[in-house]
Short mmCIF file of C-alpha atoms in Angstrom, two decimals:
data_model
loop_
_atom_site.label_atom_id
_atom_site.label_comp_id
_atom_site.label_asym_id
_atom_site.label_seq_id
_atom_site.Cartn_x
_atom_site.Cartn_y
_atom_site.Cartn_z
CA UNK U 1 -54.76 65.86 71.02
CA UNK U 2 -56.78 62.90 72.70
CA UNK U 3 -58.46 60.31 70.40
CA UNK U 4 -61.97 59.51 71.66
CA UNK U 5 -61.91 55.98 70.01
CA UNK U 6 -59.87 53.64 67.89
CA UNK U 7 -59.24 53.90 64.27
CA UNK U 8 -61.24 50.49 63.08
CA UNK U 9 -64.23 52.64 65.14
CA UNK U 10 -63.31 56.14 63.44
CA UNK U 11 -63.11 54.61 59.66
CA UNK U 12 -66.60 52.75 60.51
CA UNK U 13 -68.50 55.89 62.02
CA UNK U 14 -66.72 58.29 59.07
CA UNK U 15 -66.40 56.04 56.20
CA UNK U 16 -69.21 53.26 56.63
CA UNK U 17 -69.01 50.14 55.13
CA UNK U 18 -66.77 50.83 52.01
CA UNK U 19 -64.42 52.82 54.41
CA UNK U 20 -64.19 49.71 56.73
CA UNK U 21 -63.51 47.15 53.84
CA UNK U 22 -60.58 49.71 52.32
CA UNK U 23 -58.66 49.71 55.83
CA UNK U 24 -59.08 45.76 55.84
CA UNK U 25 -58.01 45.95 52.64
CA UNK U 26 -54.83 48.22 53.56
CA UNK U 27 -54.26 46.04 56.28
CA UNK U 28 -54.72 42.65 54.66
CA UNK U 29 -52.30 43.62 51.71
CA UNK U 30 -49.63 44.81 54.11
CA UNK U 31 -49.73 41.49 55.42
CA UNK U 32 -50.02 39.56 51.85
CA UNK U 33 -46.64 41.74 50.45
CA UNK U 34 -44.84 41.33 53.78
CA UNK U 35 -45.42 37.15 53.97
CA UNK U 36 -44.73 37.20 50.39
CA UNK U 37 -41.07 39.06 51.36
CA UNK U 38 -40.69 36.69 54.35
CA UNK U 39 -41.12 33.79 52.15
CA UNK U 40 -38.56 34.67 49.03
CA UNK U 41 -36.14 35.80 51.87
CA UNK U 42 -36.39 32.32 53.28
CA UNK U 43 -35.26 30.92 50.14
CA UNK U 44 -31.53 28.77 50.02
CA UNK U 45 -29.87 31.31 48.08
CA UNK U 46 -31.14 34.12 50.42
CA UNK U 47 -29.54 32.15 53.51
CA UNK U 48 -26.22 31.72 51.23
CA UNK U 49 -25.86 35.34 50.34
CA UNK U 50 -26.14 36.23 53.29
CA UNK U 51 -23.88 33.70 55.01
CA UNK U 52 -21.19 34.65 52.57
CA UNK U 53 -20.67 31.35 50.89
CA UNK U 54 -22.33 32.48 47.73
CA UNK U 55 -22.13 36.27 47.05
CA UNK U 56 -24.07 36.01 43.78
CA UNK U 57 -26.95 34.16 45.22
CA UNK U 58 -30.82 35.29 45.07
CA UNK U 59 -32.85 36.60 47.79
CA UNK U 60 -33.64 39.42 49.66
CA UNK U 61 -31.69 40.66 52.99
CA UNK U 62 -33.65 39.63 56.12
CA UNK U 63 -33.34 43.36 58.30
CA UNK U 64 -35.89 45.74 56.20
CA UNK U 65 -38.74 42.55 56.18
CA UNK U 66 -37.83 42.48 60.02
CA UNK U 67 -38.63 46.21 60.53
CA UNK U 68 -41.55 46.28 58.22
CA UNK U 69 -43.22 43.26 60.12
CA UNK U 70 -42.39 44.73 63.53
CA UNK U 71 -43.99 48.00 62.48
CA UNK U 72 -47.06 47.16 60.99
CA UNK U 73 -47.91 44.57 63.99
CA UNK U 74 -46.98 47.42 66.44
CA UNK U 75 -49.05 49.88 64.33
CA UNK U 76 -52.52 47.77 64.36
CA UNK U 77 -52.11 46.94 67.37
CA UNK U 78 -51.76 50.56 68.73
CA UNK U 79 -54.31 51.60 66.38
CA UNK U 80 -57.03 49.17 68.70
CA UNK U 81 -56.30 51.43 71.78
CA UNK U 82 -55.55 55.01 69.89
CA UNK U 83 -56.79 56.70 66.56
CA UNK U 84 -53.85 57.14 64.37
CA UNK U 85 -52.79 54.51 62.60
CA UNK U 86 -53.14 57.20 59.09
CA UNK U 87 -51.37 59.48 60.93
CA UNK U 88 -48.61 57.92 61.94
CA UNK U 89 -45.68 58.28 59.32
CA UNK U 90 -44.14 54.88 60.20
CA UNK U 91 -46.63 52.92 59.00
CA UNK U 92 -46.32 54.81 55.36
CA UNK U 93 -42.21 54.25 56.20
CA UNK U 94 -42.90 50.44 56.29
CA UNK U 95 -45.51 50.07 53.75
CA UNK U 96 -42.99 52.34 51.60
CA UNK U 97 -40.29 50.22 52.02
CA UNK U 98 -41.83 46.53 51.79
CA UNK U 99 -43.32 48.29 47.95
CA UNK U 100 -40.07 49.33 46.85
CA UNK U 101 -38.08 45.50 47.39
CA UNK U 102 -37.98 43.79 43.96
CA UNK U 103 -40.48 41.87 42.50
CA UNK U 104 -40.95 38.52 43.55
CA UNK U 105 -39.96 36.15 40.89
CA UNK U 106 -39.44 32.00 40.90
CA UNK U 107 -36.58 30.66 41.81
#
């Protein structure tokens, strides 16, 4: 049960070059949804929902783009010391639930 190396190291030794850019990839559009959540939960109308004053306001509730964020920065990061950041169900937990918010639409 002991990892030898780090995932980024495992995908490049296993998968080469195409392996390497698809966990960047992985990675880099984790980030991309979850800024994109941060930012429409930002929003006015997200801040007056939640506040109460308007209950029919836009936006998205802050606490599931709180727990994605926190587990995908824990995740990498554990993933440059130990090999499994696949593995761990978590990460598919956050990914899962940053994919199934609502579409981002303009305000």
């Amino acid at each position: 049960l002991v990892a030898s190396h780090t995932t980024p190291i495992t995908v490049i030794a296993e998968l080469g070059v195409l392996g390497a850019a698809s966990y960047g990839l992985l990675v880099l559009g984790a980030v991309a949804a979850i800024l994109a959540r941060w930012r429409r939960s930002s929003t006015a109308g997200a801040l007056a929902r939640a506040s109460g004053t308007d209950p029919g306001a836009t936006g998205w509730p802050i606490g599931p783009i709180v727990f994605a964020t926190g587990a995908l920065v824990a995740l990498v990061a554990h993933s440059l010391l130990y090999a499994s950041f696949f593995e761990d169900a978590t990460l598919w937990v956050a990914l899962a639930l940053v994919a199934s918010l609502p579409p981002i639409t303009a305000e």
